[in-house]
Short mmCIF file of C-alpha atoms in Angstrom, two decimals:
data_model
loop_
_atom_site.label_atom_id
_atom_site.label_comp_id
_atom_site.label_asym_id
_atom_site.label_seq_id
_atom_site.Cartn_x
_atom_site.Cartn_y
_atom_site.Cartn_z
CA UNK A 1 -80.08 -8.08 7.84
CA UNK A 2 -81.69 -7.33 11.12
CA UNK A 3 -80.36 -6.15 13.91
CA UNK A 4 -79.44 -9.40 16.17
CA UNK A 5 -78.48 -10.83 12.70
CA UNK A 6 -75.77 -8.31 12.01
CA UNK A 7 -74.42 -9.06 15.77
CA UNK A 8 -74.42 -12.57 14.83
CA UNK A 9 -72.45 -12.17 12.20
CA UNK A 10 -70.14 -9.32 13.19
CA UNK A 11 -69.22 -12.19 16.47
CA UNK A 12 -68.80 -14.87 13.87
CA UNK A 13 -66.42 -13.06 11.97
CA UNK A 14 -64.38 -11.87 15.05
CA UNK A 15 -64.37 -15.65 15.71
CA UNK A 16 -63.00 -16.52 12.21
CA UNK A 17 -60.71 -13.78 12.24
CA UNK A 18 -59.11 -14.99 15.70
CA UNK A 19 -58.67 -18.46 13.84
CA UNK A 20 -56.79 -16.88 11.17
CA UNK A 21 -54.94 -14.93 13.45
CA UNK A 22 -54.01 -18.39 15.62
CA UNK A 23 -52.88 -19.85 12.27
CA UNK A 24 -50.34 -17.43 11.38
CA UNK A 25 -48.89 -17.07 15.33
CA UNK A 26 -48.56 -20.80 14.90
CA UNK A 27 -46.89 -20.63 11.53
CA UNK A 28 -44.72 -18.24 12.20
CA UNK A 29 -43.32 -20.04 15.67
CA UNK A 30 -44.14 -23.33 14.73
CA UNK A 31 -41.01 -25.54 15.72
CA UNK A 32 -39.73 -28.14 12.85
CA UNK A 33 -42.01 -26.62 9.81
CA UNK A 34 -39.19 -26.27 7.17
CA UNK A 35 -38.58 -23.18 5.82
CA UNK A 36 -40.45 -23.19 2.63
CA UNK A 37 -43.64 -23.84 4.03
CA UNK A 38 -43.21 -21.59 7.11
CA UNK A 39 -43.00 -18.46 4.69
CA UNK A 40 -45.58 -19.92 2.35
CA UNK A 41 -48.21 -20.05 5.46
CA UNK A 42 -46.90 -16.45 6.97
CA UNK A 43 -48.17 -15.20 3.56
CA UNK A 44 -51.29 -17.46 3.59
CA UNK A 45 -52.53 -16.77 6.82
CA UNK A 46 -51.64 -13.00 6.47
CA UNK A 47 -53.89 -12.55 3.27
CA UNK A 48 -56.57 -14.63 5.62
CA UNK A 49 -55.86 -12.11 7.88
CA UNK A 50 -56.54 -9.42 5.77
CA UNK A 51 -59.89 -10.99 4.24
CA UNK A 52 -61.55 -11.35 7.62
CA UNK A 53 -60.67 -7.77 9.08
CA UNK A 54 -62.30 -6.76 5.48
CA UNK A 55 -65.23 -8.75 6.21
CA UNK A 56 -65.50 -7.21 9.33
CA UNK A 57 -65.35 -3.99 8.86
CA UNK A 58 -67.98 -4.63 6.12
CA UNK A 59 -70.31 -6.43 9.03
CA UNK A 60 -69.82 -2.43 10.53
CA UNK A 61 -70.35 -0.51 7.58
CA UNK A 62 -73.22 -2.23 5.68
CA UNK A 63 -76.56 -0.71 5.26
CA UNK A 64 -75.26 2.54 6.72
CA UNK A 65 -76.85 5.11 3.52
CA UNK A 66 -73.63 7.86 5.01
CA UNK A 67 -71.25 4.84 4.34
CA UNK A 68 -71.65 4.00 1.07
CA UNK A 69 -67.87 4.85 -0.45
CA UNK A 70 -66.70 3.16 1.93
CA UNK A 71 -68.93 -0.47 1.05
CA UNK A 72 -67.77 0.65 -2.21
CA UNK A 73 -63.98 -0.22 -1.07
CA UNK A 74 -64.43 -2.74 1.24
CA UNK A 75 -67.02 -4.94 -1.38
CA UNK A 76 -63.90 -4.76 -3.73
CA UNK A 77 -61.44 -5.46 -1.28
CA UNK A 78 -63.45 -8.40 -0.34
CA UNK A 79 -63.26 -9.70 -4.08
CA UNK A 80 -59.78 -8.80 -4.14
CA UNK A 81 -58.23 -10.90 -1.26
CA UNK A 82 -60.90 -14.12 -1.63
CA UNK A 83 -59.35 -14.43 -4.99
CA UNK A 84 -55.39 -14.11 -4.00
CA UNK A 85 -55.74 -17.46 -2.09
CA UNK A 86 -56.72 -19.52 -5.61
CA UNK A 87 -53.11 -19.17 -7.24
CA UNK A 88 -51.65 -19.25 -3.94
CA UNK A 89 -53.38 -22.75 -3.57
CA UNK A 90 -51.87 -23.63 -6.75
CA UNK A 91 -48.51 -22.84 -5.70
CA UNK A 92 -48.77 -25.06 -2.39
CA UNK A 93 -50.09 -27.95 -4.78
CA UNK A 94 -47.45 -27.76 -7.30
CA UNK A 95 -44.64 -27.44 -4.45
CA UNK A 96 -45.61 -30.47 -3.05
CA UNK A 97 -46.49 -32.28 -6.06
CA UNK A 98 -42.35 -32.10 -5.89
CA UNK A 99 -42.87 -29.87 -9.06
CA UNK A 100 -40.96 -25.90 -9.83
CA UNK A 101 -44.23 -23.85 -9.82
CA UNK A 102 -42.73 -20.67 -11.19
CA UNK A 103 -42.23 -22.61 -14.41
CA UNK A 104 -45.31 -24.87 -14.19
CA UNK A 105 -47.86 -24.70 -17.00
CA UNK A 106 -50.75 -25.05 -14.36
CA UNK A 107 -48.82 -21.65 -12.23
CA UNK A 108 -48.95 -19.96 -15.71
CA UNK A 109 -52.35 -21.13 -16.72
CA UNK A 110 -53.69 -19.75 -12.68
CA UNK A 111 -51.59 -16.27 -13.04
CA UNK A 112 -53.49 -15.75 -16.43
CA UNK A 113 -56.85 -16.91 -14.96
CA UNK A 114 -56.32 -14.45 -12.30
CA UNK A 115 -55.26 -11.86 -14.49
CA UNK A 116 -58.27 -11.88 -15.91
CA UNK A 117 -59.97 -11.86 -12.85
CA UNK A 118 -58.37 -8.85 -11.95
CA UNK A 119 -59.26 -7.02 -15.00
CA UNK A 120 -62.91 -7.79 -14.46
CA UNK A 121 -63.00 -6.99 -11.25
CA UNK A 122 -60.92 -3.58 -12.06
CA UNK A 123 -63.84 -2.62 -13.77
CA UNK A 124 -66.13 -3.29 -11.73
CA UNK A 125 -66.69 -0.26 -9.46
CA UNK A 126 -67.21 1.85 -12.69
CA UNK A 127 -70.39 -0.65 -13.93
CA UNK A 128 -73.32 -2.51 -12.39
CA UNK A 129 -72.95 -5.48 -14.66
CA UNK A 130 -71.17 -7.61 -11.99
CA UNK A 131 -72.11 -6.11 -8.75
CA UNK A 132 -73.36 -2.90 -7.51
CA UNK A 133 -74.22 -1.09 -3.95
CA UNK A 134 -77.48 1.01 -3.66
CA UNK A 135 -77.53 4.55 -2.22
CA UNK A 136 -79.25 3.04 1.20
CA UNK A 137 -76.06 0.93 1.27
CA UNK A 138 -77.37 -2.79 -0.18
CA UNK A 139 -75.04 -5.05 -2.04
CA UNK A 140 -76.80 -7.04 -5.06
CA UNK A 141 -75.20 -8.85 -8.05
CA UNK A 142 -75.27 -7.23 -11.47
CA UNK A 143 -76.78 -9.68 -14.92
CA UNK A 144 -72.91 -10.71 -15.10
CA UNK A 145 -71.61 -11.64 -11.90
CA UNK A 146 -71.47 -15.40 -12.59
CA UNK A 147 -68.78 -14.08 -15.18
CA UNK A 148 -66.64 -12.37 -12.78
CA UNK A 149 -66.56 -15.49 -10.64
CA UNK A 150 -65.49 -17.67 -13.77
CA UNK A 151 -61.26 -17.30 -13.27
CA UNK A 152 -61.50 -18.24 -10.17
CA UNK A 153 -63.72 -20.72 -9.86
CA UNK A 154 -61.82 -22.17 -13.29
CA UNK A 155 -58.39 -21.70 -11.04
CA UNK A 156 -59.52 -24.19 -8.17
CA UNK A 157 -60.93 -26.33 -11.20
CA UNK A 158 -57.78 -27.02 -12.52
CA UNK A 159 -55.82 -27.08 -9.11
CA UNK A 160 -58.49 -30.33 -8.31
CA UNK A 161 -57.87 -31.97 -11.85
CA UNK A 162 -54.32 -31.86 -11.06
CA UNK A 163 -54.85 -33.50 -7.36
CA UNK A 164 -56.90 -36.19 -8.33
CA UNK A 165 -54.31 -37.08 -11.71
CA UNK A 166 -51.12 -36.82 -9.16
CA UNK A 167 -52.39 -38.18 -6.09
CA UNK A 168 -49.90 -40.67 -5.98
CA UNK A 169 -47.50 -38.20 -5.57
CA UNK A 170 -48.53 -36.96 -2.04
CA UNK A 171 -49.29 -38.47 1.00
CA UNK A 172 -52.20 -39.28 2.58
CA UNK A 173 -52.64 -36.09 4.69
CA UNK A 174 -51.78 -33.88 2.20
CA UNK A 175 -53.92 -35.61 -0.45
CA UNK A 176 -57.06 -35.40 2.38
CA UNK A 177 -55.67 -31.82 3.20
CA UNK A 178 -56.09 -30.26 -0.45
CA UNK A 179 -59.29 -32.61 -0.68
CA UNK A 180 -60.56 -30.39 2.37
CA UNK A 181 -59.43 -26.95 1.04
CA UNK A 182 -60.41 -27.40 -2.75
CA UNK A 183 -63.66 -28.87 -2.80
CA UNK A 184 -65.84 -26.78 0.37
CA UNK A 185 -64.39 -23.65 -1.44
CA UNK A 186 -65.22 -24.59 -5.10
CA UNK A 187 -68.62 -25.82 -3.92
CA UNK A 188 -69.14 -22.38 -2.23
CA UNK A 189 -67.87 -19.73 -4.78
CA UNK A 190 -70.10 -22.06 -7.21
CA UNK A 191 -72.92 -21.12 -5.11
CA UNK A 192 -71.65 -17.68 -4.91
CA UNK A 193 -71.87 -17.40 -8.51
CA UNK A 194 -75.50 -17.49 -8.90
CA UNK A 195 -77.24 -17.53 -5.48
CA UNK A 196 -77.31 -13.97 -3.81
CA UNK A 197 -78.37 -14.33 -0.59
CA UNK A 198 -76.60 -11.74 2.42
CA UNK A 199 -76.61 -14.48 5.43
CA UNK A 200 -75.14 -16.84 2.82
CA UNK A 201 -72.68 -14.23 2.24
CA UNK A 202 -72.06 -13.18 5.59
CA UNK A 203 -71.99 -16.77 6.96
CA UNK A 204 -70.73 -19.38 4.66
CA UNK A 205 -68.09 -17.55 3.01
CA UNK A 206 -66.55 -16.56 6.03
CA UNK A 207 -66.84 -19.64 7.96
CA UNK A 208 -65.99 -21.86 4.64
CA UNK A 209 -62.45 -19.70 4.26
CA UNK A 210 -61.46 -19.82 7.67
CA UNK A 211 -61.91 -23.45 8.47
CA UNK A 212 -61.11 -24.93 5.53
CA UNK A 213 -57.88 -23.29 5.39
CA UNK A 214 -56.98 -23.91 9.02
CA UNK A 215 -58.36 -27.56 8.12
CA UNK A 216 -55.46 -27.46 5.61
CA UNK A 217 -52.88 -26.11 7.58
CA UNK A 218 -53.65 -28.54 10.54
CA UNK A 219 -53.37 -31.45 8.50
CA UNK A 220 -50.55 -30.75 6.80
CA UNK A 221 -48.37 -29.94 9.55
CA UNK A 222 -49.53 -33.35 11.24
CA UNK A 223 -47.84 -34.90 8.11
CA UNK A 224 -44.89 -32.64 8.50
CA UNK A 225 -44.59 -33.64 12.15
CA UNK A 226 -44.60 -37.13 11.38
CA UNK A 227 -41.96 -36.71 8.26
CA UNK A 228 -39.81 -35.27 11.21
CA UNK A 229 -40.26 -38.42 13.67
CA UNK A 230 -39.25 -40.78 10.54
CA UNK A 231 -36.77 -38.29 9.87
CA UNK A 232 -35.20 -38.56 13.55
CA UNK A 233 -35.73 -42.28 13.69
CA UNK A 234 -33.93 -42.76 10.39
CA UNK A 235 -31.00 -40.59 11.73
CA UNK A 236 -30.75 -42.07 14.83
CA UNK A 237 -30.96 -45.24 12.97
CA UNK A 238 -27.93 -44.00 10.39
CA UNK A 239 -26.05 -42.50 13.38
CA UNK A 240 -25.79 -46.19 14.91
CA UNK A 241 -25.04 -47.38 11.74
CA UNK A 242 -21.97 -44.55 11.72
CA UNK A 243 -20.61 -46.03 14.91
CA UNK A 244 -20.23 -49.89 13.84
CA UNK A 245 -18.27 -48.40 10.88
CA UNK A 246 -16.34 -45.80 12.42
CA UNK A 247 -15.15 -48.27 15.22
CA UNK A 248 -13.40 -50.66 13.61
CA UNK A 249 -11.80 -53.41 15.89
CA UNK A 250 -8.62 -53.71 13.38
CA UNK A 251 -7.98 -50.01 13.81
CA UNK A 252 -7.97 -49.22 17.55
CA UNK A 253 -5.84 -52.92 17.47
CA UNK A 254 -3.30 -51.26 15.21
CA UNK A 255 -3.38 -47.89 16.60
CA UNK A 256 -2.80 -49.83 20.51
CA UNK A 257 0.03 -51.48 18.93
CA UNK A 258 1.82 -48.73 17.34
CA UNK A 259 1.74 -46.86 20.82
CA UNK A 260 2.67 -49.85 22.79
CA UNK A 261 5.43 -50.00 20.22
CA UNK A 262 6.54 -46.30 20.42
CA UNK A 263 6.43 -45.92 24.44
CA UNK A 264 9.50 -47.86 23.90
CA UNK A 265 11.28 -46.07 20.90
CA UNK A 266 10.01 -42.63 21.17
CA UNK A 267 8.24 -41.70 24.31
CA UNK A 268 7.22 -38.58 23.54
CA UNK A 269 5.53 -39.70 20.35
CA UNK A 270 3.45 -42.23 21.92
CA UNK A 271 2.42 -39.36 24.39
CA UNK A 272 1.11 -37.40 21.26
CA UNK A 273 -0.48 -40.52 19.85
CA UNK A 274 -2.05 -41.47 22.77
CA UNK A 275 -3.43 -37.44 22.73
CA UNK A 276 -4.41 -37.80 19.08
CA UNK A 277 -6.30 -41.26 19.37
CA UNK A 278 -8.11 -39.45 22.20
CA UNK A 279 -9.17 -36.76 20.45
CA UNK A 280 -10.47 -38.76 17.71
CA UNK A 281 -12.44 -41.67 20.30
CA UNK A 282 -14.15 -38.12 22.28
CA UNK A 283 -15.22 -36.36 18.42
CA UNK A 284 -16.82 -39.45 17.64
CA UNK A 285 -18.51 -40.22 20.59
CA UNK A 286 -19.94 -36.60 20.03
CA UNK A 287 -20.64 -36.92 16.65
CA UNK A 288 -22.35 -40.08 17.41
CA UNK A 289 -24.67 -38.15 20.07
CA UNK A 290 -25.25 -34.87 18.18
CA UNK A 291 -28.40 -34.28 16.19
CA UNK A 292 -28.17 -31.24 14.62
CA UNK A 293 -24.93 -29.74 12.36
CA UNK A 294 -22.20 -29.02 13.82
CA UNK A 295 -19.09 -26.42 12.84
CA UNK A 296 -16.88 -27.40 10.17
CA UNK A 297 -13.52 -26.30 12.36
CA UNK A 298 -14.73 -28.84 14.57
CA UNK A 299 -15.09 -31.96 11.69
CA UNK A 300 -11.62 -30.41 10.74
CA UNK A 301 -10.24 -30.82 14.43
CA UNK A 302 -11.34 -34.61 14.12
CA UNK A 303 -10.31 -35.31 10.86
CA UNK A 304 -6.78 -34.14 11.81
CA UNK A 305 -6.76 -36.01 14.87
CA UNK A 306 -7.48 -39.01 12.36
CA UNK A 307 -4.60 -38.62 9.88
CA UNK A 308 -2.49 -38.03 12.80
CA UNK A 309 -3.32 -41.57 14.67
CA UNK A 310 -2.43 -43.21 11.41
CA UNK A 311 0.31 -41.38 10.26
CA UNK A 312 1.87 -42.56 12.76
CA UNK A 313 1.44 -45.85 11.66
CA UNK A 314 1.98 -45.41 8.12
CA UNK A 315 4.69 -42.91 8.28
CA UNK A 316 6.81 -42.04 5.07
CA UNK A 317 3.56 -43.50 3.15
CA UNK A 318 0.36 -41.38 4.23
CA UNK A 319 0.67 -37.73 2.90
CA UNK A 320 -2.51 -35.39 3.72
CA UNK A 321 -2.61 -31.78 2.24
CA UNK A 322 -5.17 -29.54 3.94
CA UNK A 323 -6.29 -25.87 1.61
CA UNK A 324 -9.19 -24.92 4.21
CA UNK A 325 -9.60 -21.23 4.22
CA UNK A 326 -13.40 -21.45 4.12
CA UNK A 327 -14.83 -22.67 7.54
CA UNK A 328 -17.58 -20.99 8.80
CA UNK A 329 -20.33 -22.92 7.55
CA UNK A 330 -22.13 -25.94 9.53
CA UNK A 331 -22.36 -29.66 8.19
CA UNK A 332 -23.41 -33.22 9.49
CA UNK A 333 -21.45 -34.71 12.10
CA UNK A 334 -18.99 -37.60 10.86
CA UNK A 335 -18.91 -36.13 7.09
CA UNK A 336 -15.37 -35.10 6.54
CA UNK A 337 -13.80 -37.30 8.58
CA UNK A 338 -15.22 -40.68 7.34
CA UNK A 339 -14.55 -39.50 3.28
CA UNK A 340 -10.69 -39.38 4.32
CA UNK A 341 -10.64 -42.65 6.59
CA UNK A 342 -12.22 -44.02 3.65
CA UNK A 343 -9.41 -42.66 1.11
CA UNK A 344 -6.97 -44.17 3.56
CA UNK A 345 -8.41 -47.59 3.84
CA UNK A 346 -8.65 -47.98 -0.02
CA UNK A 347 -5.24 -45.86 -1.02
CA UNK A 348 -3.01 -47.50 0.99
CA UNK A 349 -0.89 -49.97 -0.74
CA UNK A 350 2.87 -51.07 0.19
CA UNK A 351 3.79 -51.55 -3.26
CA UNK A 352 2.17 -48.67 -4.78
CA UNK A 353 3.75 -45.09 -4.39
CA UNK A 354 2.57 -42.90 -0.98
CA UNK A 355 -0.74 -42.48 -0.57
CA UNK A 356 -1.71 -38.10 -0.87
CA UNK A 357 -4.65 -36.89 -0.01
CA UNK A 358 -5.80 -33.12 -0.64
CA UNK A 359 -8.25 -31.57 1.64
CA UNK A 360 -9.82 -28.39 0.07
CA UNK A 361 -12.52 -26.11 1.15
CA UNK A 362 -14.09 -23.50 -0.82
CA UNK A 363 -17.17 -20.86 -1.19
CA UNK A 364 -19.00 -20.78 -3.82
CA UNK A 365 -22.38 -19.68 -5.66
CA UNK A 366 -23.85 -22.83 -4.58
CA UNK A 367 -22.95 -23.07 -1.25
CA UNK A 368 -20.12 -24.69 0.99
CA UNK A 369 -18.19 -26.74 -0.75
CA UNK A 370 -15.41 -29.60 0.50
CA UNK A 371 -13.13 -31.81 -2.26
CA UNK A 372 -11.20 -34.54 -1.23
CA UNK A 373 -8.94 -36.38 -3.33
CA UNK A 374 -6.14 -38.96 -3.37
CA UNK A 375 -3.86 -40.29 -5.63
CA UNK A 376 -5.20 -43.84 -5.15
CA UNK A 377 -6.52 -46.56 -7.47
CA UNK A 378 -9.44 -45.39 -7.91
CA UNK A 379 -13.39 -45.89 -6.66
CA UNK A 380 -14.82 -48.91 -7.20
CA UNK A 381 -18.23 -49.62 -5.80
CA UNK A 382 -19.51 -52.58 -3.72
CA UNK A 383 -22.22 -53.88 -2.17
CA UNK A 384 -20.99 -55.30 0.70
CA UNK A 385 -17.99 -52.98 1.52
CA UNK A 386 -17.98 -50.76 4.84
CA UNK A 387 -17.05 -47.86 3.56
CA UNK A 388 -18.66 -47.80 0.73
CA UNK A 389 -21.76 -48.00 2.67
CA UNK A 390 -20.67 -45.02 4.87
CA UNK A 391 -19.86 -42.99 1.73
CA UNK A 392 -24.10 -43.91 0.95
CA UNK A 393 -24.29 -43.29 4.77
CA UNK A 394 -23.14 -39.50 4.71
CA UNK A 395 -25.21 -39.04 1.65
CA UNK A 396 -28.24 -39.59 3.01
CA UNK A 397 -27.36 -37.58 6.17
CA UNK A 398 -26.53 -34.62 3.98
CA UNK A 399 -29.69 -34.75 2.66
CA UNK A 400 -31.74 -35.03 5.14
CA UNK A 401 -29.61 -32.60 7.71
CA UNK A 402 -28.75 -29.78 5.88
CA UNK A 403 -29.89 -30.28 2.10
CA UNK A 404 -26.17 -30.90 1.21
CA UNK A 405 -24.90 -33.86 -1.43
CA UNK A 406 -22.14 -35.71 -2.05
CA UNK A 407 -20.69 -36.87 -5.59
CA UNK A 408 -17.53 -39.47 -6.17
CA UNK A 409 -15.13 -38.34 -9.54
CA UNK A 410 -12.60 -40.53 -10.91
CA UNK A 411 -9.35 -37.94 -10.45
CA UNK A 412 -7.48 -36.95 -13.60
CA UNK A 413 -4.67 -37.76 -13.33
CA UNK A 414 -5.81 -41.64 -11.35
CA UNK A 415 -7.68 -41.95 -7.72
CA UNK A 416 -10.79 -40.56 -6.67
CA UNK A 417 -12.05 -36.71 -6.00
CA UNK A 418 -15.17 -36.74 -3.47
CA UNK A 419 -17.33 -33.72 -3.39
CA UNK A 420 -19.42 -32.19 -0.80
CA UNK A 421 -21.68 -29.54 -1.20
CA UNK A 422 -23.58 -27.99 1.33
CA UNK A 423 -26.33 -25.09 0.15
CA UNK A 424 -26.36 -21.95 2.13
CA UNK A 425 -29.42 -21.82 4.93
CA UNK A 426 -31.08 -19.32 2.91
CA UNK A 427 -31.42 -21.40 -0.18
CA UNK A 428 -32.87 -24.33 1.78
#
């Protein structure tokens, strides 16, 4: 290329590689992007990094004769790192296809592609069959390069066959966001295949990468953003939802009663009543406000303040165990507490033997995990029960909070065991 050409395309480059470097700032401090797809972007973008400092150095170092090892390098290097972002494409696909990619057929089917890939392009700086570089320093493609291309090119093949059959499965942006990644970069490594032509090269490779994978990444964290807005509405929406239940007109009538009752009989019970049923009215109010997970010791604190407001209703009849070594681990607001008024409002029966309920917290390989149980008659679902909607209610919080879940077991020996399990941060 001539002189103002190779300036050209030495300030386009610098320009691409400032894109690429903007894309993996912003994925690396980019608020809300969940953890799986901020790592899978930090590697991304760093491998984009890599491939434009490549092609810049190679804007310095071509058609130098006194450089010619050093084309050598950076010509495979270039291969190299263009190719990494085909199975890395497939992972992203399959991830959000809602599929396991490391056991995928399509994952397999791309790692063996590549593998191949690699093999041919292993040899490559030993033979001039797929490329070679002249002793003035000139790149030109050997009788076999369209071979060498052939893995990858078959890679972002497959990755589009698989788009188009699941599109169903993704949403709109990220359908339109693969759309925009796959197709400019299959089009151009086509082209690549058999058309040799440096400003080609130097140009539309570079600028095709870089856009069309910030393209992607733009897009997709638009959807993400707006998957978070739902997200808040819908919590906000389950967290008002949480109040009507929680505040139950029959139970702050009961629990006014009792103390009006007790200022009479036993002063200083009423007193710690009265402290109690305060507790528990301030932890929900702040429950109902918080949006983010709060400390289990402090879901403990209002659960007890709870049992204690109607224990001293129920006396002799309401029994309420509590085995909670394990606490230092975070969960939604109005979890705990909810499972045992819920135990409570179902268990209690006059005629039936005292109500017991077990609180239990332990650690284990899967996370955080919290079982309540009672000795009650047992879970029966319906539709148009309170609690059993607040049971649903704390599901879906779980989920959508903290990746947690909650399952209901008919207990042994008669009642119900409910189980909450809440994955550690890491394996989010």
């Amino acid at each position: 290329m001539s002189g103002w050409m190779d300036q050209v395309s030495f300030f386009v480059c610098g320009g691409m590689l400032i894109l690429v470097v903007v894309g993996l700032v912003s994925a690396a401090i980019m608020p809300g992007m969940d953890r799986w797809n901020r790592r899978y972007f930090i590697v991304f973008f760093s491998v984009l990094v890599l491939c434009m400092s490549v092609f810049c150095v190679d804007d310095i170092v071509y058609g130098r004769p006194n450089l010619v090892t050093v084309e050598k390098v950076v010509s495979f290097l270039e291969y190299l790192l263009v190719s990494v972002l085909m199975p890395l494409s497939t992972v992203h696909l399959l991830h959000a296809c809602g599929e396991d990619w490391r056991r995928h057929p399509l994952f397999r089917g791309a790692l063996a592609l590549w593998g191949a890939y690699l093999l041919l392009l292993g040899v490559s700086p030993f033979t001039t069959v797929f490329y070679y570089i002249t002793p003035d320093n000139h790149f030109h493609y050997g009788p076999w390069h369209p071979l060498l291309m052939v893995p990858i090119v078959a890679i972002l093949l497959l990755n589009l066959a698989l788009l188009l059959r699941w599109r169903k499965r993704l949403s709109r942006k990220h359908y339109t966001a693969f759309l925009v990644y796959t197709l400019p970069m299959l089009l151009t490594l086509i082209i690549r295949m058999f058309y040799f032509d440096m400003l080609f090269i130097a140009f539309g490779n570079i600028i095709c990468i870089s856009l069309c994978a910030n393209s992607m990444y733009a897009i997709i964290m638009m959807d993400q953003i707006d998957q978070n807005l739902r997200q808040q509405r819908e919590i906000a929406h389950q967290r008002a939802s949480v109040m009507v239940l929680q505040m139950r007109p029959h139970f702050i009538h009961n629990t006014m009663t009792s103390i009006y009752y007790l200022c009479g009989q036993d002063p200083k019970k009423a007193q710690q009543v009265t402290m109690d049923f305060n507790t528990y009215l301030r932890k929900n109010f702040t429950a109902i406000a918080s949006d983010h997970t709060i400390p289990f010791s402090e879901e403990l604190e209002h659960t007890r303040a709870y049992v204690a407001v109607e224990q001293a209703q129920f006396e002799d009849r309401l029994f309420v165990d509590y085995d909670t070594p394990h606490t230092l681990f975070r969960l939604p607001p109005l979890t705990l507490q909810p499972i045992v008024e819920n135990a409570v409002k179902h268990g209690m029966d006059p005629d039936a033997e005292p109500l017991r309920i077990a609180i239990q917290t332990r650690e284990a390989e899967t996370g955080s995990v919290i079982t309540v149980s009672d000795n009650g008659p047992g879970y029966e679902p319906a539709a148009d029960d309170a609690p059993h909607i607040a049971l649903a209610n704390i599901r879906q919080r779980l989920e959508m909070m903290c990746g947690g879940r909650l399952e209901i077991l008919p207990r042994e020996a008669g009642g119900t065991v409910v189980r909450v399990t809440i994955p550690q941060p890491e394996e989010r």
